[in-house]
Short mmCIF file of C-alpha atoms (C1' of nucleotides) in Angstrom, two decimals:
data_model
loop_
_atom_site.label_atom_id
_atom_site.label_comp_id
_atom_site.label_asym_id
_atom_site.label_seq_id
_atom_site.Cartn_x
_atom_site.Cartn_y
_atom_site.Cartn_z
CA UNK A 10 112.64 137.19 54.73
CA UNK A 11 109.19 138.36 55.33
CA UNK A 12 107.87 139.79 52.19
CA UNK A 13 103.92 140.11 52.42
CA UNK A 14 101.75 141.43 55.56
CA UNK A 15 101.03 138.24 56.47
CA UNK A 16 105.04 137.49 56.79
CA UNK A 17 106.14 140.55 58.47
CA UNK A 18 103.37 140.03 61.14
CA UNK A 19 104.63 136.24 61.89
CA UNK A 20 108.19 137.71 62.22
CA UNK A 21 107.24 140.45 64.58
CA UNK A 22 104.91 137.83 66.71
CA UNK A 23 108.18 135.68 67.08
CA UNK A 24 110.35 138.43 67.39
CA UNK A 25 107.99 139.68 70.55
CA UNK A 26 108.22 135.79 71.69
CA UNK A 27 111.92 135.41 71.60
CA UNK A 28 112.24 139.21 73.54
CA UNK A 29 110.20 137.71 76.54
CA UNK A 30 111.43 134.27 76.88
CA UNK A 31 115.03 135.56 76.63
CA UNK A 32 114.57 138.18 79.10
CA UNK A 33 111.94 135.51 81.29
CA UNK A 34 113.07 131.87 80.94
CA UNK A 35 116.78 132.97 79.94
CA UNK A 36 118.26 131.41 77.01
CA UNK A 37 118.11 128.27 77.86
CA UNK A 38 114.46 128.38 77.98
CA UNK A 39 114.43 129.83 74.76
CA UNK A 40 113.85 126.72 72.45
CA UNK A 41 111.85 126.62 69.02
CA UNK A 42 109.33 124.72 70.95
CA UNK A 43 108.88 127.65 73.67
CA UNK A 44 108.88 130.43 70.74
CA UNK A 45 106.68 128.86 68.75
CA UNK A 46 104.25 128.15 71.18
CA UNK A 47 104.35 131.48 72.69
CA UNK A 48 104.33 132.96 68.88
CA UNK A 49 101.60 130.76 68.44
CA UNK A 50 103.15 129.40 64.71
CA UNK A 51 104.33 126.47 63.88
CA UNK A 52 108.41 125.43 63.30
CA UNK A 53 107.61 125.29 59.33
CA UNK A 54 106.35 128.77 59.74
CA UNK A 55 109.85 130.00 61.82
CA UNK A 56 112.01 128.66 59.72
CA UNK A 57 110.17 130.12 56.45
CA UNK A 58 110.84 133.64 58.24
CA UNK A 59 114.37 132.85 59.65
CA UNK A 60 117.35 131.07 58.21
CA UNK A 61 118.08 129.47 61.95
CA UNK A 62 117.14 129.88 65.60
CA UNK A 63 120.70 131.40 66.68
CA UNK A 64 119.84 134.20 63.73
CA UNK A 65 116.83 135.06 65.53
CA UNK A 66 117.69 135.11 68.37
CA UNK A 67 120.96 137.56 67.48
CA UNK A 68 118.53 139.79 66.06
CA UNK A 69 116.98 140.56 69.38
CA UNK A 70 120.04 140.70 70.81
CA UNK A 71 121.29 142.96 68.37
CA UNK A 72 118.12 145.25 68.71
CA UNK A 73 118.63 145.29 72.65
CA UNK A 74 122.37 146.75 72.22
CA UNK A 75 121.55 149.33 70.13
CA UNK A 76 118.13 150.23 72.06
CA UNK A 77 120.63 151.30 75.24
CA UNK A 78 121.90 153.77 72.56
CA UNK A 79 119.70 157.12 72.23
CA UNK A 80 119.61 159.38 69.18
CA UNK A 81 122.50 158.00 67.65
CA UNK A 82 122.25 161.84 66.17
CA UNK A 83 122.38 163.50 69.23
CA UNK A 84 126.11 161.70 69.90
CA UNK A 85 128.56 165.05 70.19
CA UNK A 86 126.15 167.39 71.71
CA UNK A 87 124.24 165.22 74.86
CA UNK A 88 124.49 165.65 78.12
CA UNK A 89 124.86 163.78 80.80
CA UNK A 90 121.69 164.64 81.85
CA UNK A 91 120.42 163.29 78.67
CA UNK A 92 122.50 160.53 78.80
CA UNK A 93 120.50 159.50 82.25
CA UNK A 94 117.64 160.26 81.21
CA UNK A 95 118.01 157.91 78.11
CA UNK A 96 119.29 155.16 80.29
CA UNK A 97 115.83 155.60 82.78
CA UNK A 98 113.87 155.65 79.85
CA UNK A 99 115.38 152.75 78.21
CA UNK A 100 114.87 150.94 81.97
CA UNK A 101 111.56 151.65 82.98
CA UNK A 102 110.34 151.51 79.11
CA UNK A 103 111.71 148.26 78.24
CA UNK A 104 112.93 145.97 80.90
CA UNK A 105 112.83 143.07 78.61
CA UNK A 106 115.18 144.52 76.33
CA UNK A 107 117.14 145.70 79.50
CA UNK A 108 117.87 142.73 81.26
CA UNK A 109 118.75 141.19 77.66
CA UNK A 110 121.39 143.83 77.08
CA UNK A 111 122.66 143.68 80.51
CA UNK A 112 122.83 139.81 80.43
CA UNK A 113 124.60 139.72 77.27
CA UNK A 114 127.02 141.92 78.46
CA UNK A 115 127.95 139.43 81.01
CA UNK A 116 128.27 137.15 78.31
CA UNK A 117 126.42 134.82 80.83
CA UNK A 118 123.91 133.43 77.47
CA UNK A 119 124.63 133.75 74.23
CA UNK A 120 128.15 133.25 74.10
CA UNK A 121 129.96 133.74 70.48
CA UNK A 122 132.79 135.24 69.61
CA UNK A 123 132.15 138.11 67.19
CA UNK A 124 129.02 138.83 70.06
CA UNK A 125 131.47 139.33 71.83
CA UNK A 126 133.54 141.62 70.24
CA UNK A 127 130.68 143.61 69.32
CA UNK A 128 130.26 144.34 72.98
CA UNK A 129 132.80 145.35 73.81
CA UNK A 130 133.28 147.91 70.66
CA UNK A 131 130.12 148.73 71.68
CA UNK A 132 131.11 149.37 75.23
CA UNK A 133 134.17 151.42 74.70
CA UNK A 134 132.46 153.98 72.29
CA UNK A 135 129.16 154.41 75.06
CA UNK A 136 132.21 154.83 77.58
CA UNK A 137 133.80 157.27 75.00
CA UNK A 138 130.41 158.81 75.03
CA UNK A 139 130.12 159.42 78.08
CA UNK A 140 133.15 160.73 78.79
CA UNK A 141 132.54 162.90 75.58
CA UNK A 142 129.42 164.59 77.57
CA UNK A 143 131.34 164.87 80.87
CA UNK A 144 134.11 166.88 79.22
CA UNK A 145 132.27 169.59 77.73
CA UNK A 146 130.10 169.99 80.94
CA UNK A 147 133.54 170.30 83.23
CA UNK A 148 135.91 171.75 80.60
CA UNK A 149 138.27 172.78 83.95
CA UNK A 150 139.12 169.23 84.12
CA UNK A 151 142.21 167.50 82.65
CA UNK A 152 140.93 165.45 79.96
CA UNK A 153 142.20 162.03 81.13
CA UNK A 154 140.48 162.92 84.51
CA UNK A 155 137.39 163.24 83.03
CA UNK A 156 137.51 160.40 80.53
CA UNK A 157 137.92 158.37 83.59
CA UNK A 158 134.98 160.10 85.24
CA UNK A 159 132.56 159.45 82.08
CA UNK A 160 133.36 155.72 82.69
CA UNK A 161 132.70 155.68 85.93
CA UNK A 162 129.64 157.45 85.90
CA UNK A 163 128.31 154.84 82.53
CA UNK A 164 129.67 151.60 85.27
CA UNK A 165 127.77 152.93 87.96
CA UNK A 166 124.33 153.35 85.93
CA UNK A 167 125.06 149.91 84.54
CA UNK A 168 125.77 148.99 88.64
CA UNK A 169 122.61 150.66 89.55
CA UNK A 170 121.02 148.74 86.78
CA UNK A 171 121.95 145.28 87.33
CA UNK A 172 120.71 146.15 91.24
CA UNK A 173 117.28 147.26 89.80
CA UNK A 174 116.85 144.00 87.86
CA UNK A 175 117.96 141.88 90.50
CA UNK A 176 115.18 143.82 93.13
CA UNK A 177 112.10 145.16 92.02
CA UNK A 178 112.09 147.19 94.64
CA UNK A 179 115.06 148.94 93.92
CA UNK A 180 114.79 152.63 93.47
CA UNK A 181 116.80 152.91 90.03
CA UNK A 182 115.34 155.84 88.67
CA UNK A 183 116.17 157.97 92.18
CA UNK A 184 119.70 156.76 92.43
CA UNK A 185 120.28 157.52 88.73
CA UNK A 186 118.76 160.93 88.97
CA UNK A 187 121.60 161.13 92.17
CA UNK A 188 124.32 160.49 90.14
CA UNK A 189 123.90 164.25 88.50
CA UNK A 190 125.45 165.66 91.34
CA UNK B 24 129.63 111.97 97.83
CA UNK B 25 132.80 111.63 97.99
CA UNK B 26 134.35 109.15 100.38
CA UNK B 27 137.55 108.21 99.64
CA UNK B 28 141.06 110.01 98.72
CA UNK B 29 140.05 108.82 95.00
CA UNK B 30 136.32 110.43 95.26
CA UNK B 31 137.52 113.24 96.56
CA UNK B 32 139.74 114.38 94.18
CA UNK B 33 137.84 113.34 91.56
CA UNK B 34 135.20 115.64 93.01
CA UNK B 35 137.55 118.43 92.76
CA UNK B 36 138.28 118.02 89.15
CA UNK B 37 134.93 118.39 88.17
CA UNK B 38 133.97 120.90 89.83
CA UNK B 39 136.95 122.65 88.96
CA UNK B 40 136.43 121.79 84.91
CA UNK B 41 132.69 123.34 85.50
CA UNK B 42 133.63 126.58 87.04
CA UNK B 43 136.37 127.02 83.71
CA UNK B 44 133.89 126.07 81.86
CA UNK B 45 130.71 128.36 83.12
CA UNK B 46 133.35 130.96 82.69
CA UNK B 47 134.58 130.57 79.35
CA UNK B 48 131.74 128.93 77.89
CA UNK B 49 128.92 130.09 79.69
CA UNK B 50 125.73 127.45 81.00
CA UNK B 51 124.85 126.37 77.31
CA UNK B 52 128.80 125.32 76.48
CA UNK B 53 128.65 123.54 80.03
CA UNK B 54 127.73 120.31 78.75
CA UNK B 55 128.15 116.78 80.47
CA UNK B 56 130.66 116.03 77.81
CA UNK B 57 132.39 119.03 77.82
CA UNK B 58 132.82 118.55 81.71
CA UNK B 59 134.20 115.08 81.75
CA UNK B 60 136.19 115.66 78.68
CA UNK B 61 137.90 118.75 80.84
CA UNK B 62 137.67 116.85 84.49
CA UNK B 63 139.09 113.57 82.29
CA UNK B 64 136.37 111.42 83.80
CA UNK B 65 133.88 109.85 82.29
CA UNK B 66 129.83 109.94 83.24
CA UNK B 67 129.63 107.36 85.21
CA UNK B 68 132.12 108.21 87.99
CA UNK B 69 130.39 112.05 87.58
CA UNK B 70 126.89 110.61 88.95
CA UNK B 71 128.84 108.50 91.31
CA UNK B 72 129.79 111.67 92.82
CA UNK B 73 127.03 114.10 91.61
CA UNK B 74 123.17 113.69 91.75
CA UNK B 75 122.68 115.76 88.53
CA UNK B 76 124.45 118.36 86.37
CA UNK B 77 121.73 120.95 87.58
CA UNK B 78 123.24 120.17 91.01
CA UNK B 79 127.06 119.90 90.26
CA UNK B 80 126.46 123.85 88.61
CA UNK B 81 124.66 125.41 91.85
CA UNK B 82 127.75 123.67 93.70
CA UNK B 83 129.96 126.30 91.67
CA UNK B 84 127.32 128.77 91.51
CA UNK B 85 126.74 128.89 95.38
CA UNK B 86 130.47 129.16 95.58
CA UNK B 87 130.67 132.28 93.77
CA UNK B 88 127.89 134.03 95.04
CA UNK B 89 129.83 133.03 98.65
CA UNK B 90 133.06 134.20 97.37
CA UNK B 91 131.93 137.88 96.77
CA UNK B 92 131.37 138.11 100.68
CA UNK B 93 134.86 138.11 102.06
CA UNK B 94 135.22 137.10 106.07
CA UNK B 95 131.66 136.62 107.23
CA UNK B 96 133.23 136.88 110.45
CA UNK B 97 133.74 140.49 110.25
CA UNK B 98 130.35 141.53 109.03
CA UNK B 99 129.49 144.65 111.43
CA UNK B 100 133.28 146.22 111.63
CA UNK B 101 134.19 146.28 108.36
CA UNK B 102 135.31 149.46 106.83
CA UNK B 103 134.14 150.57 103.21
CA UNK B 104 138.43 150.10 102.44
CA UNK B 105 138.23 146.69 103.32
CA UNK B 106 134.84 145.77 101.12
CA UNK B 107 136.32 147.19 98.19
CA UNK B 108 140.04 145.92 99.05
CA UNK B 109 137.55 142.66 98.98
CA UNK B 110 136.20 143.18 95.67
CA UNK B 111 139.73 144.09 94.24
CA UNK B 112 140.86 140.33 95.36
CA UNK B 113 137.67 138.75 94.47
CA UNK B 114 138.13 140.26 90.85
CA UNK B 115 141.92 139.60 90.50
CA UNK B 116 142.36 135.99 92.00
CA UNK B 117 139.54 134.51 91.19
CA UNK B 118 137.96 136.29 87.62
CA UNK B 119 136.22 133.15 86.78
CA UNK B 120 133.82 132.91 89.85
CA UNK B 121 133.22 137.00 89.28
CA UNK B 122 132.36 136.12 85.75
CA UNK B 123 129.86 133.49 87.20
CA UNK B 124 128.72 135.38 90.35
CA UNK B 125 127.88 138.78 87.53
CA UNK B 126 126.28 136.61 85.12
CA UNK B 127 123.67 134.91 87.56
CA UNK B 128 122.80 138.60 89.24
CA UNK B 129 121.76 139.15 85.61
CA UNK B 130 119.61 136.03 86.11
CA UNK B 131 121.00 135.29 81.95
CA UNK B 132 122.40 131.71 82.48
CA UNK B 133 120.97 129.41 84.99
CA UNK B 134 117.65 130.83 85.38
CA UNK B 135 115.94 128.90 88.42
CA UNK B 136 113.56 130.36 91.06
CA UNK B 137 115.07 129.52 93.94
CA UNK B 138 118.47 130.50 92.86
CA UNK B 139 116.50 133.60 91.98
CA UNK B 140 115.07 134.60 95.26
CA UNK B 141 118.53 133.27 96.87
CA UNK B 142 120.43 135.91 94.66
CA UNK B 143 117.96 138.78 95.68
CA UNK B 144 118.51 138.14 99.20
CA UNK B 145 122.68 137.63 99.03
CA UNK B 146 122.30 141.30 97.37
CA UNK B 147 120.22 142.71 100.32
CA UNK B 148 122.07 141.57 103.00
CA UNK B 149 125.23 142.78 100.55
CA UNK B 150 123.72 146.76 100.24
CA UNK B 151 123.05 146.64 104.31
CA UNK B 152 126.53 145.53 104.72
CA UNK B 153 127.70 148.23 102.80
CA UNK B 154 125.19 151.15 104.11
CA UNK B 155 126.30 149.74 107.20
CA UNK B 156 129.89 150.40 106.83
CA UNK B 157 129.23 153.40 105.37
CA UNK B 158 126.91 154.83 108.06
CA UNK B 159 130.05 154.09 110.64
CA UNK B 160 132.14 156.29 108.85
CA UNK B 161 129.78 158.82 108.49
CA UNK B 162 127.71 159.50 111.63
CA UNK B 163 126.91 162.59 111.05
CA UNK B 164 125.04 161.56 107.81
CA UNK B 165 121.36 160.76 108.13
CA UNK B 166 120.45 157.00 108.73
CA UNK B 167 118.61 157.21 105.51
CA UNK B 168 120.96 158.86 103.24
CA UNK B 169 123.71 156.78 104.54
CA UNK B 170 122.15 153.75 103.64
CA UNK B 171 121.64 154.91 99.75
CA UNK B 172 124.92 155.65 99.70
CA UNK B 173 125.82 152.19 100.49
CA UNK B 174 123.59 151.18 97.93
CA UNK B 175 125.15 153.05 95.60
CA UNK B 176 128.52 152.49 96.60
CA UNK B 177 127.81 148.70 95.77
CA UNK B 178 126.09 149.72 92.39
CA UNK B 179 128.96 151.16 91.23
CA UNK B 180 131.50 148.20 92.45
CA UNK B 181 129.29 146.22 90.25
CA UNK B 182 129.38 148.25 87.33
CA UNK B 183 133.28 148.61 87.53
CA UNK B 184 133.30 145.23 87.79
CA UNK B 185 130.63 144.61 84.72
CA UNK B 186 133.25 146.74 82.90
CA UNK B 187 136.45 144.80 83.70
CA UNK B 188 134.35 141.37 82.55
CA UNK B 189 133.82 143.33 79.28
CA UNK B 190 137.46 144.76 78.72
CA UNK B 191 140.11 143.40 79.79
CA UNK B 192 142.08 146.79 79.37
CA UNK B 193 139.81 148.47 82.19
CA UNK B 194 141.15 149.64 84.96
CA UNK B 195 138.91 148.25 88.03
CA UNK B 196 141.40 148.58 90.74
CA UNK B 197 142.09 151.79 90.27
CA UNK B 198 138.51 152.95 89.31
CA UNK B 199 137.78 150.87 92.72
CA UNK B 200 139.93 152.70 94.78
CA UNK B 201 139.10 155.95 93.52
CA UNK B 202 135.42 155.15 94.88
CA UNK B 203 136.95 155.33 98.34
CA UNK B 204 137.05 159.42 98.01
"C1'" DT C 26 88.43 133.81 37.89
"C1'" DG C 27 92.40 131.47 38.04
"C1'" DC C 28 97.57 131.81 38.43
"C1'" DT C 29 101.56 132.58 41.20
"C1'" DG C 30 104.23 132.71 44.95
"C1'" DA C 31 104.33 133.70 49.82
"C1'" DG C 32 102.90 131.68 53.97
"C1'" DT C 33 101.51 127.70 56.82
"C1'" DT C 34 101.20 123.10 58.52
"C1'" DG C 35 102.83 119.20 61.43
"C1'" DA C 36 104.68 114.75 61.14
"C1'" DG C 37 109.19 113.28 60.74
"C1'" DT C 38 114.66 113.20 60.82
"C1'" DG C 39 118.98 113.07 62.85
"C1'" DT C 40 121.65 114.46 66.58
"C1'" DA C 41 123.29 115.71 71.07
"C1'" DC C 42 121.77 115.84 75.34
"C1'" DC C 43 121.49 113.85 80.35
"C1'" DC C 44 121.65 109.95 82.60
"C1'" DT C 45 121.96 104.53 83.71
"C1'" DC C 46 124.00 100.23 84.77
"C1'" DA C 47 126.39 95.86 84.73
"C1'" DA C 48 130.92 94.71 84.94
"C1'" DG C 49 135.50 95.60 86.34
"C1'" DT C 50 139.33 97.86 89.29
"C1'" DT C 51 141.13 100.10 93.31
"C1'" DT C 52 141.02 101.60 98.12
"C1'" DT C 53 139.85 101.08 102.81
"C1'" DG C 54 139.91 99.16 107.22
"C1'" DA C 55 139.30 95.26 110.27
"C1'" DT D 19 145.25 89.45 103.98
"C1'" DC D 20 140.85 89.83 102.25
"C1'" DA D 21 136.07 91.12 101.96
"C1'" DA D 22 133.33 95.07 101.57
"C1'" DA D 23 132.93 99.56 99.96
"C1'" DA D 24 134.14 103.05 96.90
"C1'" DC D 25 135.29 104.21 92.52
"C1'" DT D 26 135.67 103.78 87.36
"C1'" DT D 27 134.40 102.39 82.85
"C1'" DG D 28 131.91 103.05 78.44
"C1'" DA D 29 128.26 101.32 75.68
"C1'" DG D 30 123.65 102.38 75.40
"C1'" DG D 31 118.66 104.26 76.45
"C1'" DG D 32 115.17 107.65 76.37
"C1'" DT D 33 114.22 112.27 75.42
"C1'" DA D 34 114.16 116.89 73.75
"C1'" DC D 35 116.37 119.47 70.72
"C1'" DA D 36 116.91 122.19 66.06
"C1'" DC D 37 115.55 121.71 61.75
"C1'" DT D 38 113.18 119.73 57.04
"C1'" DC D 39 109.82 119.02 53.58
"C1'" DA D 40 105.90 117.70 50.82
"C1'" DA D 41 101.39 119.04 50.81
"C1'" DC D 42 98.36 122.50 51.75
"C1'" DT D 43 95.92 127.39 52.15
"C1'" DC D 44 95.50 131.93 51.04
"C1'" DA D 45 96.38 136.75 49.46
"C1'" DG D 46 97.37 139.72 45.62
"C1'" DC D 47 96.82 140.67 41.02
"C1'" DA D 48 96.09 140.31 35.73
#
DNA sequence: TGCTGAGTTGAGTGTACCCTCAAGTTTTGA
DNA sequence: TCAAAACTTGAGGGTACACTCAACTCAGCA
């Protein structure tokens, strides 16, 4: 643990190394050698900070699940405009972390059980989320319709996602805006 | 290559052992051991048959991303009930190439730059199959708007289908077939 | 100013990786 | 039937990996 200024610099440096190789080289590009170098410290130094590679590397991971997530406060009273508007933001204001998050929930890199889990209970209460917003904004509906609706709408931004990091070009923030109606 | 009855099925085995593998284990578990531990082969008789383990992977890999595309043949007549009637099979029979085909969109496991580029351009020639389809069974629809809605369309197939890879409780064929309306 | 502990260094360790190859066995086809 | 070709074996080589550690520097503070 980084305990002086020194310290907590070094750990955000490698930190900021590990976010861009992850979402760059993948993980298997991701080796101590790569994050070091691109950190700019040396593996004495990384281990000093962290207890092991895989732990640092979590903690990204960790930080790009929750970083999908806006105002955990706001969870009860968003709407789905919100909601959107989060998911643009979160998009267009951190791709690294996007494509990390998105990857992950593939399970196509870091593959580990209790990761794993995590995701998914991670998943289910964004979905719950969702369908939380869609509710109050369509109270006419039977609630089982529009739980079903708030997880298709939270699939298709994740759809519209993945199709926006596979093509630059890809007009995410348009089709997102779309979905509204 | 394979030349004989022997080779051949040999051939088979590993490749089958890798696509298990990439799908439960993802690229980093999808060692050389791990394969010819599963195949029951050992290294040698893999690079009899192999070049590399980079190129026995993009063997599987190409597979998937060829398995999304159901009946080339019919590319121009298809109906928007048949691609997603596709998508329904291609998740159902075969989850462990849609794992694999997800996971490299994402670009999180084997990250290389042709497989890259090759990925961007299966998914544009995927979205024009779908505007396409789309814009046939809406005429009166603007080219344009048509072709967005294809794009969409596809985004949200994807997501659905990001969601059944994360829960296995989800409910993609119906959440499919509701996208029909 | 000098003590303490946090931070840094980089050569070095062991391991697991991908791949090779000489020697042997089996299959193919003339 | 038999020689050539295809296939299999498994010990072993070179490399790149994650990680360690003794020796060092440096910042903060009494």
């Amino acid at each position: 643990m980084a305990r002086s200024r020194a310290g907590i610099e070094t750990r955000r440096r490698i930190l900021d190394a590990i976010r861009e190789l992850l979402a760059l080289k993948g993980p298997e590009g991701t080796t101590l050698k790569a994050i070091c170098d691109q950190a700019d410290v040396q593996p004495g130094s990384f281990y000093n900070l962290f207890e092991s590679k895989e732990q640092a590397i979590l903690t990204v991971v960790r930080e790009a699940i929750e970083a999908v997530d806006p105002d955990p406060g706001h969870e009860g009273i968003d709407t789905m405009a919100d909601l959107v508007q989060a998911y643009i933001r979160f998009m267009e204001d951190d791709p690294s972390l996007a494509r990390i998050y998105i990857s992950i929930a593939v399970g196509g890199g870091v593959s580990d059980t209790r990761l794993e889990g995590r995701v998914r209970r991670h998943h289910r209460e964004r979905a719950a989320r969702f369908a939380d917003a869609f509710a109050r904004e369509h109270s006419d509906l039977p609630k089982d319709r529009a739980r079903r609706r708030g997880e298709l709408l939270l699939a298709a931004l994740n759809g519209l996602a993945l199709s926006g990091l596979i093509d630059d070009e890809f007009d995410f923030r348009g089709h997102a805006l779309e979905l509204l109606h």
